[in-house]
Short mmCIF file of C-alpha atoms in Angstrom, two decimals:
data_model
loop_
_atom_site.label_atom_id
_atom_site.label_comp_id
_atom_site.label_asym_id
_atom_site.label_seq_id
_atom_site.Cartn_x
_atom_site.Cartn_y
_atom_site.Cartn_z
CA UNK T 707 -28.12 -69.81 -20.81
CA UNK T 708 -26.73 -69.97 -17.29
CA UNK T 709 -28.21 -67.63 -14.71
CA UNK T 710 -25.65 -66.21 -12.34
CA UNK T 711 -26.63 -64.99 -8.89
CA UNK T 712 -26.27 -61.24 -8.47
CA UNK T 713 -26.21 -59.95 -4.92
CA UNK T 714 -28.44 -57.01 -4.13
CA UNK T 715 -26.47 -53.80 -4.27
CA UNK T 716 -25.87 -51.97 -1.00
CA UNK T 717 -27.64 -48.67 -0.57
CA UNK T 718 -25.44 -45.75 -1.52
CA UNK T 719 -24.18 -44.01 1.58
CA UNK T 720 -24.28 -40.71 -0.28
CA UNK T 721 -28.07 -40.82 -0.25
CA UNK T 722 -28.50 -41.64 3.43
CA UNK T 723 -30.11 -39.33 5.92
CA UNK T 724 -28.53 -39.20 9.34
CA UNK T 725 -29.43 -37.64 12.68
CA UNK T 726 -26.43 -36.38 14.65
CA UNK T 727 -25.44 -33.94 17.38
CA UNK T 728 -22.90 -31.25 16.51
CA UNK T 729 -19.80 -31.11 18.74
CA UNK T 730 -18.05 -27.98 17.48
CA UNK T 731 -17.27 -25.76 14.49
CA UNK T 732 -14.25 -26.28 12.29
CA UNK T 733 -11.94 -23.47 11.17
CA UNK T 734 -14.39 -22.50 8.42
CA UNK T 735 -17.42 -22.34 10.70
CA UNK T 736 -18.78 -25.71 9.53
CA UNK T 737 -20.44 -27.93 12.14
CA UNK T 738 -18.65 -31.17 13.05
CA UNK T 739 -20.34 -34.31 14.37
CA UNK T 740 -18.88 -37.79 14.84
CA UNK T 741 -20.02 -41.00 13.19
CA UNK T 742 -18.26 -44.33 12.68
CA UNK T 743 -15.07 -42.91 14.20
CA UNK T 744 -14.70 -40.09 11.70
CA UNK T 745 -15.88 -36.47 11.46
CA UNK T 746 -19.08 -35.50 9.68
CA UNK T 747 -19.03 -31.95 8.31
CA UNK T 748 -22.39 -30.16 8.08
CA UNK T 749 -22.43 -26.52 6.96
CA UNK T 750 -24.97 -24.35 8.74
CA UNK T 751 -25.16 -26.52 11.87
CA UNK T 752 -24.07 -25.18 15.27
CA UNK T 753 -22.56 -26.80 18.37
CA UNK T 754 -25.02 -28.66 20.64
CA UNK T 755 -27.63 -28.87 17.89
CA UNK T 756 -29.29 -32.13 16.89
CA UNK T 757 -29.79 -32.07 13.14
CA UNK T 758 -30.98 -34.22 10.27
CA UNK T 759 -28.58 -34.19 7.34
CA UNK T 760 -28.24 -35.92 3.97
CA UNK T 761 -24.86 -37.45 3.14
CA UNK T 762 -23.46 -36.30 -0.20
CA UNK T 763 -19.79 -37.26 0.13
CA UNK T 764 -18.31 -40.29 1.86
CA UNK T 765 -14.54 -40.62 2.25
CA UNK T 766 -12.31 -42.90 4.31
CA UNK T 767 -11.43 -40.13 6.73
CA UNK T 768 -14.49 -37.91 6.70
CA UNK T 769 -18.12 -37.50 5.63
CA UNK T 770 -19.90 -34.43 4.29
CA UNK T 771 -23.63 -33.93 4.62
CA UNK T 772 -26.19 -31.27 3.79
CA UNK T 773 -28.29 -29.82 6.59
CA UNK T 774 -31.93 -30.78 6.08
CA UNK T 775 -33.60 -29.81 9.37
CA UNK T 776 -32.82 -28.91 12.97
CA UNK T 777 -34.45 -31.04 15.66
CA UNK T 778 -32.83 -29.27 18.59
CA UNK T 779 -31.67 -25.70 18.02
CA UNK T 780 -28.75 -23.91 19.70
CA UNK T 781 -29.54 -20.95 21.94
CA UNK T 782 -26.81 -19.12 20.01
CA UNK T 783 -28.69 -19.44 16.71
CA UNK T 784 -30.20 -16.26 15.25
CA UNK T 785 -32.28 -15.56 12.17
CA UNK T 786 -30.02 -14.68 9.20
CA UNK T 787 -30.66 -11.16 7.93
CA UNK T 788 -29.87 -11.85 4.28
CA UNK T 789 -32.43 -13.58 2.07
CA UNK T 790 -29.59 -15.23 0.14
CA UNK T 791 -27.77 -16.71 3.14
CA UNK T 792 -27.03 -20.38 2.66
CA UNK T 793 -26.81 -20.05 -1.11
CA UNK T 794 -24.44 -17.11 -1.53
CA UNK T 795 -20.86 -17.99 -0.63
CA UNK T 796 -20.04 -14.60 0.84
CA UNK T 797 -21.13 -15.10 4.46
CA UNK T 798 -20.64 -18.12 6.69
CA UNK T 799 -21.91 -17.15 10.14
CA UNK T 800 -25.10 -15.09 9.83
CA UNK T 801 -26.97 -17.77 11.78
CA UNK T 802 -24.65 -17.31 14.77
CA UNK T 803 -25.02 -14.70 17.52
CA UNK T 804 -22.53 -11.83 17.10
CA UNK T 805 -20.77 -12.40 20.43
CA UNK T 806 -20.52 -16.08 19.60
CA UNK T 807 -19.02 -15.22 16.20
CA UNK T 808 -16.20 -13.40 17.98
CA UNK T 809 -15.77 -16.29 20.43
CA UNK T 810 -15.51 -18.69 17.49
CA UNK T 811 -12.86 -16.51 15.85
CA UNK T 812 -10.89 -16.10 19.08
CA UNK T 813 -10.90 -19.87 19.62
CA UNK T 814 -9.77 -20.33 16.03
CA UNK T 815 -6.77 -18.06 16.56
CA UNK T 816 -5.93 -19.69 19.90
CA UNK T 817 -6.02 -23.20 18.41
CA UNK T 818 -3.69 -22.20 15.57
CA UNK T 819 -1.29 -20.61 18.04
CA UNK T 820 -1.28 -23.79 20.14
CA UNK T 821 -0.44 -25.94 17.13
CA UNK T 822 2.40 -23.73 15.94
CA UNK T 823 3.85 -23.16 19.40
CA UNK T 824 3.88 -26.93 19.91
CA UNK T 825 5.73 -27.33 16.60
CA UNK T 826 8.40 -24.93 17.90
CA UNK T 827 8.49 -26.67 21.31
CA UNK T 828 7.76 -23.36 23.00
CA UNK T 829 5.47 -24.80 25.68
CA UNK T 830 4.88 -28.24 27.15
CA UNK T 831 1.12 -27.88 27.51
CA UNK T 832 0.21 -25.77 24.50
CA UNK T 833 -3.38 -27.00 24.52
CA UNK T 834 -3.88 -24.73 27.53
CA UNK T 835 -2.01 -21.80 26.01
CA UNK T 836 -3.30 -18.58 27.55
CA UNK T 837 -3.17 -15.60 25.22
CA UNK T 838 -3.48 -12.08 26.74
CA UNK T 839 -6.67 -11.12 24.90
CA UNK T 840 -7.86 -7.52 24.77
CA UNK T 841 -11.35 -6.47 23.76
CA UNK T 842 -12.14 -6.93 20.08
CA UNK T 843 -12.26 -3.95 17.73
CA UNK T 844 -15.76 -3.82 16.26
CA UNK T 845 -17.99 -1.75 14.02
CA UNK T 846 -21.62 -2.08 13.05
CA UNK T 847 -22.15 -5.69 11.92
CA UNK T 848 -24.09 -4.73 8.79
CA UNK T 849 -23.55 -2.27 5.93
CA UNK T 850 -19.81 -2.07 6.57
CA UNK T 851 -18.19 -3.24 3.33
CA UNK T 852 -17.24 -0.38 0.98
CA UNK T 853 -15.63 -2.39 -1.83
CA UNK T 854 -16.70 -5.64 -3.51
CA UNK T 855 -16.47 -7.55 -6.77
CA UNK T 856 -19.77 -8.59 -8.35
CA UNK T 857 -19.85 -11.51 -10.73
CA UNK T 858 -21.69 -11.34 -14.06
CA UNK T 859 -22.80 -14.48 -15.92
CA UNK T 860 -24.99 -15.16 -18.97
CA UNK T 861 -26.94 -18.29 -19.70
CA UNK T 862 -27.51 -19.85 -23.13
CA UNK T 863 -30.32 -17.40 -23.90
CA UNK T 864 -28.15 -14.44 -22.85
CA UNK T 865 -30.11 -13.76 -19.67
CA UNK T 866 -27.86 -12.16 -17.10
CA UNK T 867 -27.17 -13.03 -13.47
CA UNK T 868 -25.47 -10.46 -11.24
CA UNK T 869 -24.29 -11.56 -7.83
CA UNK T 870 -21.72 -13.51 -5.81
CA UNK T 871 -20.53 -17.08 -6.19
CA UNK T 872 -22.60 -19.80 -4.63
CA UNK T 873 -20.98 -21.95 -1.98
CA UNK T 874 -18.55 -24.55 -3.39
CA UNK T 875 -19.24 -23.69 -7.03
CA UNK T 876 -18.34 -21.20 -9.75
CA UNK T 877 -22.00 -20.53 -10.47
CA UNK T 878 -23.41 -17.21 -9.35
CA UNK T 879 -26.22 -16.67 -6.90
CA UNK T 880 -28.63 -14.07 -8.25
CA UNK T 881 -28.47 -11.39 -5.56
CA UNK T 882 -31.24 -8.85 -5.02
CA UNK T 883 -29.59 -7.02 -2.12
CA UNK T 884 -26.64 -7.53 0.23
CA UNK T 885 -26.91 -6.23 3.82
CA UNK T 886 -23.13 -6.45 4.28
CA UNK T 887 -22.46 -3.76 1.66
CA UNK T 888 -22.66 -0.08 2.55
CA UNK T 889 -25.53 1.93 1.17
CA UNK T 890 -26.27 2.42 -1.70
CA UNK T 891 -24.09 -0.48 -2.91
CA UNK T 892 -26.34 -2.95 -1.09
CA UNK T 893 -29.22 -2.44 -3.53
CA UNK T 894 -27.30 -2.01 -6.77
CA UNK T 895 -27.75 -5.58 -8.10
CA UNK T 896 -31.20 -5.25 -9.77
CA UNK T 897 -30.20 -1.88 -11.23
CA UNK T 898 -27.15 -3.43 -12.87
CA UNK T 899 -29.13 -6.43 -14.08
CA UNK T 900 -31.63 -4.14 -15.81
CA UNK T 901 -28.87 -2.13 -17.45
CA UNK T 902 -26.79 -5.11 -18.59
CA UNK T 903 -29.84 -6.76 -20.17
CA UNK T 904 -30.08 -3.74 -22.51
CA UNK T 905 -26.45 -3.84 -23.71
CA UNK T 906 -25.77 -4.69 -27.34
CA UNK T 907 -22.42 -6.44 -26.77
CA UNK T 908 -23.67 -9.44 -24.80
CA UNK T 909 -21.47 -11.61 -22.59
CA UNK T 910 -18.72 -9.00 -22.74
CA UNK T 911 -18.56 -8.21 -19.01
CA UNK T 912 -16.29 -10.29 -16.80
CA UNK T 913 -17.21 -8.67 -13.48
CA UNK T 914 -18.05 -5.31 -11.94
CA UNK T 915 -16.22 -3.87 -8.97
CA UNK T 916 -18.20 -1.48 -6.78
CA UNK T 917 -16.52 1.04 -4.48
CA UNK T 918 -17.81 3.77 -2.23
CA UNK T 919 -15.20 6.45 -1.62
CA UNK T 920 -14.76 10.19 -1.46
CA UNK T 921 -13.42 12.70 -3.98
CA UNK T 922 -12.11 16.22 -3.48
CA UNK T 923 -14.70 18.90 -4.12
CA UNK T 924 -13.89 21.34 -6.86
CA UNK T 925 -11.89 24.39 -5.64
CA UNK T 926 -11.99 23.12 -2.05
CA UNK T 927 -8.72 21.52 -0.94
CA UNK T 928 -10.17 20.26 2.34
CA UNK T 929 -13.71 19.40 1.28
CA UNK T 930 -14.74 16.01 -0.04
CA UNK T 931 -17.91 14.39 -1.25
CA UNK T 932 -18.97 10.76 -1.41
CA UNK T 933 -19.00 8.98 -4.73
CA UNK T 934 -19.88 5.49 -5.94
CA UNK T 935 -17.47 4.06 -8.51
CA UNK T 936 -18.17 1.11 -10.81
CA UNK T 937 -15.25 -0.61 -12.54
CA UNK T 938 -16.54 -2.67 -15.48
CA UNK T 939 -14.19 -5.45 -16.59
CA UNK T 940 -14.89 -5.39 -20.33
CA UNK T 941 -13.79 -8.38 -22.43
CA UNK T 942 -14.79 -6.78 -25.76
CA UNK T 943 -14.92 -3.19 -26.93
CA UNK T 944 -18.09 -1.31 -26.00
CA UNK T 945 -20.41 -0.08 -28.69
CA UNK T 946 -21.49 3.55 -28.76
CA UNK T 947 -24.96 2.47 -27.67
CA UNK T 948 -23.52 0.68 -24.62
CA UNK T 949 -21.32 3.65 -23.73
CA UNK T 950 -24.39 5.88 -23.78
CA UNK T 951 -26.30 3.41 -21.60
CA UNK T 952 -23.55 3.39 -18.99
CA UNK T 953 -23.30 7.18 -19.09
CA UNK T 954 -27.04 7.51 -18.55
CA UNK T 955 -26.77 5.08 -15.63
CA UNK T 956 -23.99 7.20 -14.11
CA UNK T 957 -26.08 10.36 -14.44
CA UNK T 958 -29.22 8.75 -13.00
CA UNK T 959 -27.44 7.26 -9.98
CA UNK T 960 -24.67 9.82 -9.51
CA UNK T 961 -21.71 7.48 -9.93
CA UNK T 962 -18.46 7.18 -11.85
CA UNK T 963 -18.04 4.48 -14.51
CA UNK T 964 -14.57 3.08 -15.24
CA UNK T 965 -13.98 0.55 -18.01
CA UNK T 966 -11.11 -1.92 -17.51
CA UNK T 967 -9.95 -3.83 -20.59
CA UNK T 968 -7.25 -5.74 -18.70
CA UNK T 969 -4.52 -3.31 -19.70
CA UNK T 970 -5.76 0.11 -18.66
CA UNK T 971 -8.81 1.91 -17.36
CA UNK T 972 -10.90 4.54 -19.07
CA UNK T 973 -13.40 6.81 -17.38
CA UNK T 974 -16.74 7.10 -19.20
CA UNK T 975 -18.06 9.89 -17.01
CA UNK T 976 -17.28 13.57 -16.61
CA UNK T 977 -15.55 14.35 -13.30
CA UNK T 978 -15.47 18.09 -13.78
CA UNK T 979 -17.20 18.64 -10.42
CA UNK T 980 -14.21 17.21 -8.56
CA UNK T 981 -10.57 18.24 -8.38
CA UNK T 982 -8.94 16.26 -11.18
CA UNK T 983 -5.44 14.79 -11.24
CA UNK T 984 -3.02 14.74 -14.18
CA UNK T 985 -5.09 11.89 -15.64
CA UNK T 986 -8.16 14.12 -15.73
CA UNK T 987 -9.92 11.97 -13.13
CA UNK T 988 -10.62 13.10 -9.58
CA UNK T 989 -8.63 10.77 -7.26
CA UNK T 990 -10.47 8.56 -4.82
CA UNK T 991 -9.94 9.29 -1.12
CA UNK T 992 -10.61 7.90 2.32
CA UNK T 993 -9.95 9.84 5.50
CA UNK T 994 -8.25 8.83 8.72
CA UNK T 995 -9.21 9.88 12.24
CA UNK T 996 -6.66 12.74 12.23
CA UNK T 997 -8.24 14.00 8.96
CA UNK T 998 -5.33 12.73 6.87
CA UNK T 999 -6.40 11.84 3.34
CA UNK T 1000 -5.31 8.62 1.64
CA UNK T 1001 -5.64 8.72 -2.14
CA UNK T 1002 -6.01 5.43 -4.00
CA UNK T 1003 -6.84 3.93 -7.37
CA UNK T 1004 -9.65 1.45 -7.95
CA UNK T 1005 -7.09 -1.37 -8.29
CA UNK T 1006 -5.32 -0.59 -5.01
CA UNK T 1007 -5.84 -2.62 -1.86
CA UNK T 1008 -7.76 -0.81 0.87
CA UNK T 1009 -9.38 -2.14 4.02
CA UNK T 1010 -13.01 -2.77 3.12
CA UNK T 1011 -14.36 -1.89 6.59
CA UNK T 1012 -13.68 1.83 7.00
CA UNK T 1013 -14.72 2.10 10.66
CA UNK T 1014 -12.66 -0.88 11.78
CA UNK T 1015 -9.71 0.50 9.83
CA UNK T 1016 -9.95 3.76 11.79
CA UNK T 1017 -10.21 1.93 15.12
CA UNK T 1018 -7.39 -0.42 14.12
CA UNK T 1019 -5.02 2.50 13.48
CA UNK T 1020 -6.04 4.11 16.77
CA UNK T 1021 -5.35 0.87 18.63
CA UNK T 1022 -1.96 0.48 16.94
CA UNK T 1023 -0.99 3.96 18.14
CA UNK T 1024 -2.26 3.23 21.65
CA UNK T 1025 -0.44 -0.09 21.94
CA UNK T 1026 2.87 1.19 20.56
CA UNK T 1027 2.78 4.29 22.83
CA UNK T 1028 4.92 6.25 20.41
CA UNK T 1029 7.33 8.81 21.79
CA UNK T 1030 8.84 11.81 19.93
CA UNK T 1031 12.20 10.01 19.69
CA UNK T 1032 10.84 6.77 18.21
CA UNK T 1033 12.01 5.60 14.79
CA UNK T 1034 9.46 3.23 13.30
CA UNK T 1035 9.81 0.64 10.55
CA UNK T 1036 6.51 0.05 8.71
CA UNK T 1037 6.78 -3.13 6.63
CA UNK T 1038 4.19 -3.89 3.93
CA UNK T 1039 3.15 -0.24 4.24
CA UNK T 1040 0.88 -0.13 1.18
CA UNK T 1041 -0.54 3.33 0.55
CA UNK T 1042 0.65 4.56 3.95
CA UNK T 1043 -2.48 3.50 5.83
CA UNK T 1044 -0.53 3.21 9.11
CA UNK T 1045 2.55 5.23 8.13
CA UNK T 1046 0.94 8.67 8.12
CA UNK T 1047 -0.52 8.31 11.61
CA UNK T 1048 2.72 6.81 12.92
CA UNK T 1049 4.69 9.75 11.52
CA UNK T 1050 2.52 12.26 13.36
CA UNK T 1051 3.63 10.70 16.67
CA UNK T 1052 7.18 9.50 16.01
CA UNK T 1053 10.49 11.09 15.10
CA UNK T 1054 10.76 9.25 11.79
CA UNK T 1055 8.99 6.48 9.85
CA UNK T 1056 10.49 4.23 7.18
CA UNK T 1057 7.83 2.54 5.06
CA UNK T 1058 8.68 -0.45 2.87
CA UNK T 1059 6.53 -2.07 0.20
CA UNK T 1060 7.20 -4.65 -2.51
CA UNK T 1061 5.62 -2.78 -5.42
CA UNK T 1062 7.19 0.48 -6.60
CA UNK T 1063 3.83 1.93 -7.65
CA UNK T 1064 2.58 1.61 -4.07
CA UNK T 1065 5.78 3.19 -2.76
CA UNK T 1066 5.17 6.15 -5.04
CA UNK T 1067 1.59 6.47 -3.82
CA UNK T 1068 2.62 6.27 -0.17
CA UNK T 1069 5.18 9.02 -0.78
CA UNK T 1070 2.53 11.11 -2.51
CA UNK T 1071 0.08 10.62 0.37
CA UNK T 1072 2.72 11.74 2.86
CA UNK T 1073 3.42 14.84 0.78
CA UNK T 1074 -0.29 15.52 0.36
CA UNK T 1075 -0.70 15.55 4.16
CA UNK T 1076 2.41 17.68 4.79
CA UNK T 1077 4.25 14.82 6.49
CA UNK T 1078 7.99 15.37 6.11
CA UNK T 1079 9.39 12.85 8.64
CA UNK T 1080 8.86 9.72 6.55
CA UNK T 1081 10.57 7.95 3.70
CA UNK T 1082 9.32 5.06 1.56
CA UNK T 1083 11.30 2.34 -0.19
CA UNK T 1084 10.71 -0.61 -2.49
CA UNK T 1085 12.02 -4.01 -1.41
CA UNK T 1086 11.11 -7.66 -1.72
CA UNK T 1087 10.44 -8.47 1.92
CA UNK T 1088 10.50 -12.18 1.16
CA UNK T 1089 14.18 -11.94 0.24
CA UNK T 1090 17.25 -10.60 2.03
CA UNK T 1091 16.44 -6.95 2.75
CA UNK T 1092 18.77 -6.33 5.70
CA UNK T 1093 21.53 -5.27 3.28
CA UNK T 1094 19.49 -2.25 2.15
CA UNK T 1095 20.77 1.12 3.33
CA UNK T 1096 17.45 2.05 4.94
CA UNK T 1097 17.65 -1.09 7.11
CA UNK T 1098 21.07 -0.29 8.52
CA UNK T 1099 21.20 3.50 8.76
CA UNK T 1100 18.39 3.71 11.34
CA UNK T 1101 18.17 2.28 14.84
CA UNK T 1102 14.52 1.24 14.83
CA UNK T 1103 12.77 1.32 18.17
CA UNK T 1104 9.44 -0.08 16.97
CA UNK T 1105 8.16 -2.07 14.01
CA UNK T 1106 4.70 -2.42 12.50
CA UNK T 1107 4.02 -5.03 9.84
CA UNK T 1108 0.78 -5.66 7.99
CA UNK T 1109 1.43 -8.43 5.43
CA UNK T 1110 -0.94 -10.12 3.00
CA UNK T 1111 -2.45 -13.56 3.70
CA UNK T 1112 0.83 -15.27 2.87
CA UNK T 1113 2.28 -13.84 6.07
CA UNK T 1114 5.78 -12.54 6.71
CA UNK T 1115 7.93 -15.53 7.65
CA UNK T 1116 11.11 -14.41 5.90
CA UNK T 1117 10.65 -10.81 7.02
CA UNK T 1118 10.16 -11.93 10.63
CA UNK T 1119 13.23 -14.18 10.54
CA UNK T 1120 15.29 -11.13 9.53
CA UNK T 1121 13.54 -8.79 11.95
CA UNK T 1122 14.71 -10.74 14.99
CA UNK T 1123 18.33 -9.83 14.21
CA UNK T 1124 17.49 -6.12 14.56
CA UNK T 1125 16.57 -6.66 18.22
CA UNK T 1126 13.75 -4.12 18.00
CA UNK T 1127 12.10 -3.73 21.45
CA UNK T 1128 8.49 -3.76 20.16
CA UNK T 1129 6.85 -5.34 17.13
CA UNK T 1130 3.19 -4.86 16.23
CA UNK T 1131 1.85 -7.47 13.82
CA UNK T 1132 -1.45 -6.88 11.99
CA UNK T 1133 -2.70 -10.03 10.28
CA UNK T 1134 -5.54 -11.00 7.95
CA UNK T 1135 -4.75 -14.72 8.17
CA UNK T 1136 -4.53 -16.44 11.58
CA UNK T 1137 -2.64 -19.46 10.23
CA UNK T 1138 0.34 -17.45 8.97
CA UNK T 1139 0.11 -15.15 12.01
CA UNK T 1140 0.44 -18.13 14.35
CA UNK T 1141 3.41 -19.45 12.38
CA UNK T 1142 5.21 -16.10 12.38
CA UNK T 1143 4.38 -15.48 16.05
CA UNK T 1144 6.01 -18.76 17.02
CA UNK T 1145 9.21 -17.59 15.33
CA UNK T 1146 9.20 -14.32 17.28
CA UNK T 1147 8.47 -16.01 20.62
CA UNK T 1148 11.18 -18.62 20.01
CA UNK T 1149 13.63 -15.70 19.60
CA UNK T 1150 12.84 -14.11 22.93
CA UNK T 1151 9.75 -12.00 22.23
CA UNK T 1152 6.72 -12.13 24.51
CA UNK T 1153 3.12 -11.66 23.43
CA UNK T 1154 2.11 -8.57 25.36
CA UNK T 1155 -1.37 -8.06 23.86
CA UNK T 1156 -3.62 -9.66 21.26
CA UNK T 1157 -7.02 -8.62 19.91
CA UNK T 1158 -9.44 -9.53 17.18
CA UNK T 1159 -10.53 -6.87 14.72
CA UNK T 1160 -13.95 -7.71 13.36
CA UNK T 1161 -13.16 -6.48 9.86
CA UNK T 1162 -15.46 -9.07 8.24
CA UNK T 1163 -18.50 -9.56 10.44
CA UNK T 1164 -20.81 -12.46 9.47
CA UNK T 1165 -17.91 -14.33 7.83
CA UNK T 1166 -15.27 -16.83 8.94
CA UNK T 1167 -12.44 -14.41 8.13
CA UNK T 1168 -10.31 -13.15 11.00
CA UNK T 1169 -8.19 -10.02 11.36
CA UNK T 1170 -5.87 -9.96 14.39
CA UNK T 1171 -3.43 -7.55 16.04
CA UNK T 1172 -0.57 -8.77 18.26
CA UNK T 1173 1.97 -6.71 20.23
CA UNK T 1174 5.32 -8.38 20.90
CA UNK T 1175 7.89 -7.09 23.37
CA UNK T 1176 11.50 -8.20 23.60
#
């Protein structure tokens, strides 16, 4: 039999260890080094650090590697507070000094603005674009999040894991505590794990949403009390034994249990101590700085950082400098988070939202707070809304818009025709903000002020407020 020569196989690049120096962070807070004329992405590494990393993905245009050790540490590195940091996918920047986190986020916004302004040929030297930054709106960096979704998974032997997704996977990290969540939500994980392990209908829970809110106290229209609410996404009907277990849990830890079957929600606990609505359940509430009360359902969007939300509304009022004759258009108004405070300063506020249920709730919240100079309408703001009566019967002097991550491109393109003197844009996504801002500036608006709002400390996520003047 002939023997054919077989060349020795080359070592797999994906198993190599490399030593590199980090140049900068990418948009997601991942360290970037350079090697063989392409970027090397290393999560957890910081600029100016020399690190040892193990390559796990090699592509033509980039390499990804796992941080193994740090040979030279950045002076901006701090000790992460959470024991699960690096495994849990919830936080990205706990290893970075707080001031440096804000600098990273500001640079991220500035870079996106430069790219989009260049695309619109607004400036010749957009790399040096100077944005008129104001001081960032901040709260305490820990124990700020009042609403979160906890994953629930079972292994083959029906043992339960309660936690958040691991980085770059659908598997859950078993969380013992989370210092980002407000108290007592931060320590609820082991309590839920113990309870779920006792349930008779195994593998029936999809996830559990945890919320800390307020409810009206019984027979006290102005008084409220704090309450923890758990929304259990139930994939199969609960047994009587399981219902009793959840009810005992609610009594022991003073919380409300809601069961969501994907169609409707049912309350398992007795809310007789609170003022109940027509549904028999005391509505959830959060308060604004002027003591206005916003009622909401567990499925409604609310800002998860209560303190930053308060400061954000205050800054919006300060930047807009509302006068008694102002007529304000509040696009993507939601529950009326901004609308109520705007109405207390302006002559009239028109709030517009895409979902009729939210319009109804905003109207209810205005009525609840005795605000009579506002009106709310349903409209698809991603279609032609200028033909609506509410858009033409008022001469708007100021506009506030607070869209979802998808941004407000079509709404902005229509807004420019109204020639409104001032537009305040609140954004939760810097990429769509930069794109929409370029449209406004190309139509004669100037960026008067811009500020970060540190809604999500310890993470890569950025909330931004921009004031445009015609």
